[in-house]
XYZ file of C-alpha atoms in Angstrom:
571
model
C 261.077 213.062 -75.030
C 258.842 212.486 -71.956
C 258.080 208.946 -72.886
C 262.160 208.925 -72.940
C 262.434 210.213 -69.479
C 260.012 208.255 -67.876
C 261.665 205.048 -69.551
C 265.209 206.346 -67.846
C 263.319 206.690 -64.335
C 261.758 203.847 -64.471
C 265.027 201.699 -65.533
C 266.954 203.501 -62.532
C 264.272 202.348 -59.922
C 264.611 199.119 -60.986
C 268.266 199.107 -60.445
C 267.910 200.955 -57.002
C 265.423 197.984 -56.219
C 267.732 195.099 -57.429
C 271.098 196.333 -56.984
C 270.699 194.816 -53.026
C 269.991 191.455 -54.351
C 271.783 190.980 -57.536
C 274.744 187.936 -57.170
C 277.963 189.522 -56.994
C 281.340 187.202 -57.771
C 283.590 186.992 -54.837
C 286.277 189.088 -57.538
C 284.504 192.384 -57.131
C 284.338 192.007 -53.132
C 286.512 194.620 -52.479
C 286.472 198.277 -51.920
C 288.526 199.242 -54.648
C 286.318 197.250 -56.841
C 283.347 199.510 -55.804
C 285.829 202.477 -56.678
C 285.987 201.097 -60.005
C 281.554 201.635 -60.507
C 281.409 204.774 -58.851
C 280.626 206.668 -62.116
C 280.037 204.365 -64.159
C 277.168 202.758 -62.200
C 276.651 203.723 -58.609
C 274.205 201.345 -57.793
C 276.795 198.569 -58.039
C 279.413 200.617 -55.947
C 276.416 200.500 -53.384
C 275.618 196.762 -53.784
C 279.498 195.698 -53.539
C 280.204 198.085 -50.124
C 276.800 197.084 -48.616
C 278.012 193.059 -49.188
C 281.350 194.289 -47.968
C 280.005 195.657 -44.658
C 278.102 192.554 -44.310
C 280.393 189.831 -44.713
C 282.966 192.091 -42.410
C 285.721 191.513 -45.669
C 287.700 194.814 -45.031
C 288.466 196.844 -42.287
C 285.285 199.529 -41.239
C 286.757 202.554 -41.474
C 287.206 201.938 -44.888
C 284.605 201.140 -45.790
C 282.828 204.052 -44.231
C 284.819 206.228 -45.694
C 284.664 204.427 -49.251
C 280.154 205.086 -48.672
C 281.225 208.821 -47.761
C 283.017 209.493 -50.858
C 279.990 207.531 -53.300
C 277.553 209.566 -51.684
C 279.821 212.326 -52.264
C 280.398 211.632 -56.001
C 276.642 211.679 -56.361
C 276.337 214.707 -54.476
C 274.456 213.458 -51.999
C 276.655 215.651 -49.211
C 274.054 215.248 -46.389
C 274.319 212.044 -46.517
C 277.718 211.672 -46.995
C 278.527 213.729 -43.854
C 277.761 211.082 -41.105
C 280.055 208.551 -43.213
C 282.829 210.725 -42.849
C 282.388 211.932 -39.226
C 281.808 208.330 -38.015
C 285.358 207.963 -39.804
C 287.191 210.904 -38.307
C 285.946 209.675 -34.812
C 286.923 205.901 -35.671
C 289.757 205.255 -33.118
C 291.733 202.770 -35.019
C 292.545 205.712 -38.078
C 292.642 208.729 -35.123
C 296.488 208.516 -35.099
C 296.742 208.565 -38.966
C 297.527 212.094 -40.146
C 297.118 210.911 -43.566
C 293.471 209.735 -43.282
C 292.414 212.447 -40.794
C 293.006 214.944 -43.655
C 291.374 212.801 -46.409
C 288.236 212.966 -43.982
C 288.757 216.998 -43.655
C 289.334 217.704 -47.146
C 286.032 215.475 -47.793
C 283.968 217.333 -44.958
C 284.928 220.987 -46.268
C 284.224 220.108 -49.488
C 280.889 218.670 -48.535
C 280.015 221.969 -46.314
C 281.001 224.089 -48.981
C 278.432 222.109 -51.376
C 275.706 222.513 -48.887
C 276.563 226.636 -48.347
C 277.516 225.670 -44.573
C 279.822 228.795 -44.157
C 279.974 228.088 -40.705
C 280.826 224.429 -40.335
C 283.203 225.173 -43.635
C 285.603 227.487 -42.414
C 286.212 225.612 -39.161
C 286.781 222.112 -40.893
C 289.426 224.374 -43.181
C 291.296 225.703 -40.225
C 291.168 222.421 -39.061
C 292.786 220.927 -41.836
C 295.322 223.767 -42.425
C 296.474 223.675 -39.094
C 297.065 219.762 -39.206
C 298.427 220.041 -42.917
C 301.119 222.839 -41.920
C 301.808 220.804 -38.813
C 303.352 217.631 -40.851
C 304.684 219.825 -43.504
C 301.882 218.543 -46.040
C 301.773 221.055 -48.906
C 299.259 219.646 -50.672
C 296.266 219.698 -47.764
C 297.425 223.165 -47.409
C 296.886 224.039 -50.881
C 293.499 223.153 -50.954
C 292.530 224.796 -47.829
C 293.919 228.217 -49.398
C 292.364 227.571 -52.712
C 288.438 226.760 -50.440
C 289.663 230.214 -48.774
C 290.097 231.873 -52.098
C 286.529 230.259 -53.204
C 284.724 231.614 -50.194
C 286.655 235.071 -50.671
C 285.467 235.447 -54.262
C 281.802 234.125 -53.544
C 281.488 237.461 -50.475
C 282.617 239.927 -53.366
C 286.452 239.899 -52.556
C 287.482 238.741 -55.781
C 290.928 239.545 -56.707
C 291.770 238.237 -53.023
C 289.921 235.220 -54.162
C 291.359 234.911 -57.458
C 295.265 235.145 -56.183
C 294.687 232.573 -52.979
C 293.212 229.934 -55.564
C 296.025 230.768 -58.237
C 298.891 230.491 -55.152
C 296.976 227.034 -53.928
C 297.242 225.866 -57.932
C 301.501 226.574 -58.052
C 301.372 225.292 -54.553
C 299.641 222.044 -55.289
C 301.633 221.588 -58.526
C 305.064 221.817 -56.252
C 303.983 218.976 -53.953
C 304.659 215.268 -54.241
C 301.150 213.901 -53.621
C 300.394 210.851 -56.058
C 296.591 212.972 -56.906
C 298.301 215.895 -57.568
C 296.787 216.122 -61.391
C 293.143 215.315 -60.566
C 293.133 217.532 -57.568
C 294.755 220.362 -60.247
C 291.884 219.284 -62.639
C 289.593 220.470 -59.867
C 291.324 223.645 -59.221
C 291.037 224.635 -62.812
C 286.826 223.663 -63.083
C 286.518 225.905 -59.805
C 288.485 229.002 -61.406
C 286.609 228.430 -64.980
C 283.253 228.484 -63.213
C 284.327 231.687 -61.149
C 285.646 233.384 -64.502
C 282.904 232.533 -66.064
C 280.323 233.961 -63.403
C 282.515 237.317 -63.831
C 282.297 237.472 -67.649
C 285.665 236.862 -67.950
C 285.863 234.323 -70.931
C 289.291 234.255 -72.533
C 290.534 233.720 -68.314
C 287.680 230.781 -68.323
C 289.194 229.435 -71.531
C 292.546 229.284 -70.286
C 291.378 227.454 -67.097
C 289.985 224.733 -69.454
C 292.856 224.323 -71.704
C 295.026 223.571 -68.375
C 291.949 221.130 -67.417
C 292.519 219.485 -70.424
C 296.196 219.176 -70.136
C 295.756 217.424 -66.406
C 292.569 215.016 -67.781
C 294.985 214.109 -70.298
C 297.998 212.836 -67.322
C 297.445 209.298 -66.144
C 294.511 208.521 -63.714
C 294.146 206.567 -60.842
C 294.109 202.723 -62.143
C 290.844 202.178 -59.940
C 288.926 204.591 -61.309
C 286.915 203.093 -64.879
C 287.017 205.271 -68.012
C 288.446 208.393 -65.850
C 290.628 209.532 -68.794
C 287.680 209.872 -70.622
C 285.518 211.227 -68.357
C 287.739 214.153 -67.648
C 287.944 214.938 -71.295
C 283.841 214.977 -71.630
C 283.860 217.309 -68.786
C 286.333 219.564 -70.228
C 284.350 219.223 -73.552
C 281.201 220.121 -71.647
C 282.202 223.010 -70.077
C 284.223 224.589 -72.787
C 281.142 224.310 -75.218
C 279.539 226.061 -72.535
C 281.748 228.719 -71.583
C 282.000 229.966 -75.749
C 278.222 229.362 -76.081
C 278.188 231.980 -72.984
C 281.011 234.549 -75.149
C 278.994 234.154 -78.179
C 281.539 232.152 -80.471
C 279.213 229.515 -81.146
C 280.932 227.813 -84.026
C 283.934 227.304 -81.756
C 281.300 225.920 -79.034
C 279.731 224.018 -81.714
C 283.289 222.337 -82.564
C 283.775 221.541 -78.686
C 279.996 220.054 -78.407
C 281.530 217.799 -81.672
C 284.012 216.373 -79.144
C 281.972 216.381 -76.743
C 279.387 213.625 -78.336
C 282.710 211.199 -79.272
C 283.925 210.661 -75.988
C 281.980 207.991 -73.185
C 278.515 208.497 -71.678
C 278.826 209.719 -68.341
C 276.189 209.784 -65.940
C 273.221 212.258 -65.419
C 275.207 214.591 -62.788
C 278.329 215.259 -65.585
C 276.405 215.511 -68.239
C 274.893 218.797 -66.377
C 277.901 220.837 -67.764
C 276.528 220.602 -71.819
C 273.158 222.021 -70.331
C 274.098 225.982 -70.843
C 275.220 225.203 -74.403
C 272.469 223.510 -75.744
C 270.182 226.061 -74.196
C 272.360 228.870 -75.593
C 272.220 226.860 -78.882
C 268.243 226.090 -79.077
C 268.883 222.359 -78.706
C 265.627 222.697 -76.360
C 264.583 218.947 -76.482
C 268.523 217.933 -75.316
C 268.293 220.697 -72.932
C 265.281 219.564 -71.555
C 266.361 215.578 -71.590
C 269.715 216.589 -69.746
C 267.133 218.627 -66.910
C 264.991 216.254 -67.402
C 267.330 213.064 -66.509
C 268.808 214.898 -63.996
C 265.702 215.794 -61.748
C 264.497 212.584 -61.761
C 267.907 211.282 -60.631
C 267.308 214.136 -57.263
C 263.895 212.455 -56.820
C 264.622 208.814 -56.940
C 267.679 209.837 -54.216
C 265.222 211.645 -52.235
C 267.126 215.048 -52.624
C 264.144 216.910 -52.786
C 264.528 219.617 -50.845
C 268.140 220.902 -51.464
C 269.838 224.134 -53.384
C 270.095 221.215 -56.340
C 266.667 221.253 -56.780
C 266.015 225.056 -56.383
C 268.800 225.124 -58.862
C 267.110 222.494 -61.686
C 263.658 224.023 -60.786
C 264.794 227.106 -61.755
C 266.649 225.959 -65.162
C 263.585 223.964 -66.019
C 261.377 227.027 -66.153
C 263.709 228.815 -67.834
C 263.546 226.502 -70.506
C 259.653 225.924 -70.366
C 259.680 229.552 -70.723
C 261.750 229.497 -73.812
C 260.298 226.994 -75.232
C 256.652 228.555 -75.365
C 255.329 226.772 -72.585
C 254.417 229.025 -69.685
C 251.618 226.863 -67.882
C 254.474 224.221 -67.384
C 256.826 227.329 -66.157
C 254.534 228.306 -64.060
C 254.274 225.604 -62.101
C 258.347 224.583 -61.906
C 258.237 228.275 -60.559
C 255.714 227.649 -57.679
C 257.944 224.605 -56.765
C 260.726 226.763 -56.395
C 258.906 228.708 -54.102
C 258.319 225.986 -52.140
C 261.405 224.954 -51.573
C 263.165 228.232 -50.886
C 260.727 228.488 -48.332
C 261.709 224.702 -46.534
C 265.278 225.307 -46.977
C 264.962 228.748 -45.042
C 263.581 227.150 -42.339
C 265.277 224.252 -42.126
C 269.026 226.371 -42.582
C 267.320 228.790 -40.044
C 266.644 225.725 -37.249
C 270.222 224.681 -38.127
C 271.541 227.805 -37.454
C 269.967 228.214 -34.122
C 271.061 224.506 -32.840
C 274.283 225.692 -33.754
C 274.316 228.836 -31.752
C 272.990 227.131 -28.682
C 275.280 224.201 -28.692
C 278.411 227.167 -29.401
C 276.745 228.942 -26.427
C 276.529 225.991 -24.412
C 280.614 224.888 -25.150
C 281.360 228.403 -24.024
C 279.856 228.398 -20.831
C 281.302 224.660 -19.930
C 284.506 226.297 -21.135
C 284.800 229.153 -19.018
C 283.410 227.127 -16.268
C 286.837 224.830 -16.429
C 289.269 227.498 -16.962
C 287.787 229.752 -14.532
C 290.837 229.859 -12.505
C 293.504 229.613 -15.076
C 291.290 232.753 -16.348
C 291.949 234.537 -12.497
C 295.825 233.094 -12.828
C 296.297 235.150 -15.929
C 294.868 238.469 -15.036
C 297.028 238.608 -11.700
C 299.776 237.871 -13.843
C 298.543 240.772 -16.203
C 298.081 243.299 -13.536
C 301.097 242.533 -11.857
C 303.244 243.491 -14.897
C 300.931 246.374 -15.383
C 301.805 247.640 -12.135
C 305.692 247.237 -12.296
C 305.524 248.726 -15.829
C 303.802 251.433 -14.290
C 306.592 251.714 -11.373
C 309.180 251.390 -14.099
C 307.575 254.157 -16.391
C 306.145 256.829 -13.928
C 305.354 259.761 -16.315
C 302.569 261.155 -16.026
C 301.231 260.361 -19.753
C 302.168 257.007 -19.121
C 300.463 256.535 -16.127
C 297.100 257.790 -17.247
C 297.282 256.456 -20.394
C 297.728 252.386 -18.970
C 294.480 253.357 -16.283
C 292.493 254.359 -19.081
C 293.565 251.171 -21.105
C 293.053 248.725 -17.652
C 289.530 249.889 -17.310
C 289.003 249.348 -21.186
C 290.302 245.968 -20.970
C 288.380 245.141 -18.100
C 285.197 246.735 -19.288
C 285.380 244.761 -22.413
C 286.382 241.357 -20.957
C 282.902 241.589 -18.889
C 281.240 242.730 -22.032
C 282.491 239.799 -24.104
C 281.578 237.328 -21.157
C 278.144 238.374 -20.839
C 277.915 238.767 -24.402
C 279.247 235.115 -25.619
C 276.858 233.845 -22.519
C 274.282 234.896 -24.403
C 272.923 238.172 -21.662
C 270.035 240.072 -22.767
C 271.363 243.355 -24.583
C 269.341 245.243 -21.279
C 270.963 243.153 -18.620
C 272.777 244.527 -15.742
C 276.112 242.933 -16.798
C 275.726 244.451 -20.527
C 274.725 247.825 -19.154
C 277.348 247.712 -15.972
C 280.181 247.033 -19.042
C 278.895 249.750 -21.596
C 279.054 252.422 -18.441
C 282.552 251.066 -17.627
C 283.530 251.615 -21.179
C 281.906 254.981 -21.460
C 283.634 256.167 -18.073
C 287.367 255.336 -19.283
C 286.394 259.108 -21.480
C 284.182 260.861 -19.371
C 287.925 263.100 -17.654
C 288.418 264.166 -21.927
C 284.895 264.637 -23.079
C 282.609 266.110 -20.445
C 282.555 268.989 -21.293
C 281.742 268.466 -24.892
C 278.847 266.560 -23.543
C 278.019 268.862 -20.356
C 276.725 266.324 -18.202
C 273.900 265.337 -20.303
C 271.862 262.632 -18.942
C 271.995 259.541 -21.475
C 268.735 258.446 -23.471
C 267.427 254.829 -22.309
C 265.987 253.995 -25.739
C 269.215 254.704 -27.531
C 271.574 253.129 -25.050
C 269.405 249.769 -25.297
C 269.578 249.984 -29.426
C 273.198 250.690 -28.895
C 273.744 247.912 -26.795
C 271.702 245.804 -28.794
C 273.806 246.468 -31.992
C 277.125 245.667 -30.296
C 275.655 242.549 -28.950
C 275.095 240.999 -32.151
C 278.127 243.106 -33.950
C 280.150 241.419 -31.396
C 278.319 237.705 -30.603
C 277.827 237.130 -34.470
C 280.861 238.636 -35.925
C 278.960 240.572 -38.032
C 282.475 242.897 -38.028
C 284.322 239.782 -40.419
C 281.543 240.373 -43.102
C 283.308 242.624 -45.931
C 281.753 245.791 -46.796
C 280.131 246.133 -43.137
C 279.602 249.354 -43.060
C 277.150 252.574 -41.362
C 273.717 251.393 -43.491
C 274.370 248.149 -42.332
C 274.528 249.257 -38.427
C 271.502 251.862 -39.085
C 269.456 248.744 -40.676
C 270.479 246.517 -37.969
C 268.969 248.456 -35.158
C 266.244 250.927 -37.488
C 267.299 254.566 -36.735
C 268.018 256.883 -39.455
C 271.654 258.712 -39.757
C 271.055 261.504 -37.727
C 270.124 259.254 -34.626
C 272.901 256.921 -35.271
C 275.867 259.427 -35.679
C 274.294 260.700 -31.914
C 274.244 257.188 -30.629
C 278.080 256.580 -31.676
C 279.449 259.503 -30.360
C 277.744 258.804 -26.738
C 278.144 255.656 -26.371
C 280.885 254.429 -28.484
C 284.672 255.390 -27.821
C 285.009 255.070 -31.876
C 284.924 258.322 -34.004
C 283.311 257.141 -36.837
C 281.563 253.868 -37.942
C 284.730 252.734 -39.382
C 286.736 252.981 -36.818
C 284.260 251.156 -34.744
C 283.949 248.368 -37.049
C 288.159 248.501 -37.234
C 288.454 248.384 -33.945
C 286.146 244.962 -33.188
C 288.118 243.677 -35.896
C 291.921 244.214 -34.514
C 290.303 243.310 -30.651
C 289.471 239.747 -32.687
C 293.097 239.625 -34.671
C 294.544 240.286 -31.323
C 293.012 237.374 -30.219
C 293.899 235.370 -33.499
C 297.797 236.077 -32.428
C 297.662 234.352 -29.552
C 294.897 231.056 -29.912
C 296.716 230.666 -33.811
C 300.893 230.971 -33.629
C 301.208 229.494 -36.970
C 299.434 232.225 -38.596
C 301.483 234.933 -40.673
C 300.202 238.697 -39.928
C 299.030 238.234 -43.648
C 296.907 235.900 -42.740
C 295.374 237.234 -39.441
C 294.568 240.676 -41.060
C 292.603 238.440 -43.758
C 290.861 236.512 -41.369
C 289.967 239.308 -39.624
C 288.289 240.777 -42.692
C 291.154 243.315 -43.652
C 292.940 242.440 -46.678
C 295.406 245.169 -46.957
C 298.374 244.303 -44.389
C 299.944 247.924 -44.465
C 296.672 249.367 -43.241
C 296.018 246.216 -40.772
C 299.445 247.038 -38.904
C 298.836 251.112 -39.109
C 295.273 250.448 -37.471
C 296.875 247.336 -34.886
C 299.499 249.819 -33.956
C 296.838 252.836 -33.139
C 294.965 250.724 -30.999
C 297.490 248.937 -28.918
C 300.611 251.142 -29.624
C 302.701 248.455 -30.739
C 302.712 246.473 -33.620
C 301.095 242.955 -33.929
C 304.183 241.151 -33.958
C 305.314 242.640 -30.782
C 302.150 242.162 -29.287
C 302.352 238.679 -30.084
C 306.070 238.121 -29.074
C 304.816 240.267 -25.663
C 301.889 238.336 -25.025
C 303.351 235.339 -25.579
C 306.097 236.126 -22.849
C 303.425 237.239 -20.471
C 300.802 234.986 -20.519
C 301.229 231.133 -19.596
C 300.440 228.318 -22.755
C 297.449 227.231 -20.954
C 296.194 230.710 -20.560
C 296.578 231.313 -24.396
């Protein structure tokens, strides 16, 4: 079996070495020629786009997308990345709806393979909003079914499981001409999330509808797709029943499996649970095997893929009654884990400075739009006032105007990035904590406030607020109390001095509505349905009860009010 594998690396050098200098005919100078090798044999695909590029045959942007989406097919989504943005930016295809969501739906796709939450939601509102724009169904549908993905991998499952089930009837409603691969997608994703929930017979279903769309016609360009969609299906069913225990029905599937076409190393993948389940060790391993190699001649050494086959391989090793080699796949794995926290952690970082550095060029250019709006604001506050004058009505909108105020200079010097003990921080949390002081001095008799707390207080907001640490589901008091290192006692203290919440829920509630209030207004085409879930509150009913309490009205009248108040460039 090693002898085996070394044979298969060695024959895939050699065609990553010649595939640059092999004669190609002037008939397979095209890129939909290249489509036609993509799985079959990359390395060709490469060869025919690199001569492509070179002899200037087709138009760029087409070609750059066409290296984007082999890169992508071989899961090489770091590399495929810079294809597509060089694409997106391209100005000859800006104007082109069409392709600027092909690019989208590539990049999310890609972010989500590489765990980039951050980059991943904001390519998906991207490509909703343009999608729902033109009236394009389809686009739409998958952005709700990456939305139901990312909702079931954070623990909201059953909000995950019915926005990926709404995308599928969506998707199969729409006229576009990939409409049956793009469903045979749909139904892998849900079989791998039913199966990662125990929920077999659901998982079984999924792949009898995966088989029914591999089964539809496929695109002409694309070589033996028929029956690569069926070996996949094949694959994966085998797989799922090897996981439920019915082995003779996975051994029946495995059957089919072995009569349909070779793949390539990265499909055939899917058969690795069920020959592990099944004690076909030396497949097992020569499906691992095959498929590390592949990472290493790529140079995809340092990725989740390889933490991921690392991790199988020892596993195996294990199983089959050879620890020294587990041992060692296992220090590898520590290894990597270790790079790929750093590297995601320097990532992370660039990202926050370049966000923090967009802000503040931002709010440097709006600056007096900014002043425009708030003498708008407090010009209708004051007539409202005149119009109103009770007296609960009149101290109830100066308490809310010093709120506002005090937590538009919190959020400035927050999102400029101000030290959690800076004067602007501090000056804001005293102007919050005054709007009270008439209802609650007496409870707390004048009682001089404790530095240390009031900086760990500050210093939890800060990030609460900066990081949206409010959007994560489940937030909740250990989560604060970790955050900042007090114990329960200290905390409840610390909330009730210097927070105008009563509990940790409402506090967290409250950052949350403050950010859907701000949804309404930058996001029009937005339901309320889809605010409150963006906002991390999937319940609707309780979103508007908790909306309303806050800003005594309901969010659709605060939209329709702020919309008639502020001007378009404002919002």
């Amino acid at each position: 079996m090693k002898i085996k594998a070394i044979l298969t690396a060695c024959l895939m050098v050699v065609s990553l070495g010649s595939s640059a200098q092999v004669h190609l005919p002037d008939s397979l100078l095209s890129v939909n020629k290249a489509y036609t090798y993509f799985f079959t044999s990359p390395d060709t695909a490469q060869a025919i786009l690199q001569t492509v590029r070179e002899r200037k045959l087709e138009a760029e942007s087409l070609i750059d997308y066409a290296e984007g989406d082999l890169n992508f097919n071989m899961r090489q989504c770091l590399k495929a990345l810079p294809y597509f943005e060089k694409v997106k930016n391209n100005p000859a295809v800006r104007d082109s709806n069409f392709v600027q969501m092909l690019v989208l739906k590539r990049m999310m796709e890609c972010y989500d393979a590489i765990y980039d939450e951050d980059n991943m939601i904001e390519t998906t509102l991207q490509l909703r909003k343009k999608a729902h724009a033109i009236g394009n169904k389809a686009f739409e549908a998958m952005t709700y079914f990456m939305s139901g993905k990312w909702h079931h991998r954070n623990g909201q499952k059953e909000i995950g499981y019915s926005s990926c089930l709404e995308a599928v009837e969506e998707m199969k409603e729409s006229d576009y001409p990939f409409k049956h691969v793009e469903l045979r997608v749909f139904y892998l994703e849900l079989l791998r999330m039913y199966t990662r929930d125990g929920r077999f017979d659901d998982a079984l279903r999924m792949s009898q509808l995966q088989e029914t769309e591999a089964l539809q016609p496929s695109p002409a360009l694309i070589r033996n797709a028929r029956d690569r969609g069926l070996r996949e299906v094949y694959a994966l069913r085998a797989s799922v029943l090897a996981r439920a225990g019915r082995m003779a029905e996975a051994d029946k599937a495995y059957a089919a499996w072995q009569k349909t076409v070779t793949a390539n190393v990265i499909d055939d993948m899917n058969i690795f649970d069920y020959l592990q389940l099944s004690h076909h060790y030396d497949d097992a391993l020569g499906v691992i095997t095959n498929y590390h190699d592949f990472l290493q001649i790529h140079g995809d050494t340092v990725s989740f893929r390889m933490l991921s086959v690392l991790n199988k391989e020892a596993l195996l090793l294990m199983e089959m009654g050879d620890p020294e080699q587990a041992a060692n796949r296992g220090r590898l794995v520590g290894d990597i884990a270790q790079k790929l926290y750093k590297r995601t952690s320097g990532i992370q970082m660039q990202t926050s400075y370049e966000l923090f550095q967009e802000q503040a060029a931002l709010e440097r250019k709006t600056l007096w739009l900014s002043l425009l709006g708030t003498c708008v604001v407090v010009v209708i506050a004051l007539v409202l006032v005149i119009l109103y004058y009770v007296r609960y009505i009149r101290r109830r909108n100066i308490e809310m105007h010093h709120v506002l105020n005090s937590l538009d200079a919190y959020r400035r010097a927050v999102m400029k990035g101000a030290s959690p003990t800076s004067p602007e921080v501090v000056a804001a949390i005293e102007e919050l904590r005054s709007a009270k002081l008439p209802e609650d001095m007496e409870q707390r008799g004048g009682e001089e406030p404790d530095d240390e707390d009031r900086r760990l207080f500050v210093e939890m907001d800060t990030q609460v607020t900066r990081d949206r640490l409010f959007l994560k589901p489940g937030l909740g008091r250990e989560d604060l109390m970790r955050l900042i290192g007090v114990d329960k006692n200290r905390f409840g203290k610390m909330m009730g001095k210097y927070s105008d919440a009563s509990n940790t829920s409402v506090y967290i509630n409250s950052k949350r509505v403050e950010y859907a209030a701000q949804l309404l207004l930058d996001h029009p085409e937005y339901t309320i349905a889809t605010v409150a879930s963006e906002c991390g509150m999937s319940n609707t009913v309780t979103f508007n009860r908790i909306f309303k309490d806050t800003y005594n009205m309901t969010p659709s009248e605060y939209r329709e009010k702020m919309n008639g108040i502020l001007p378009t460039s404002v919002q």
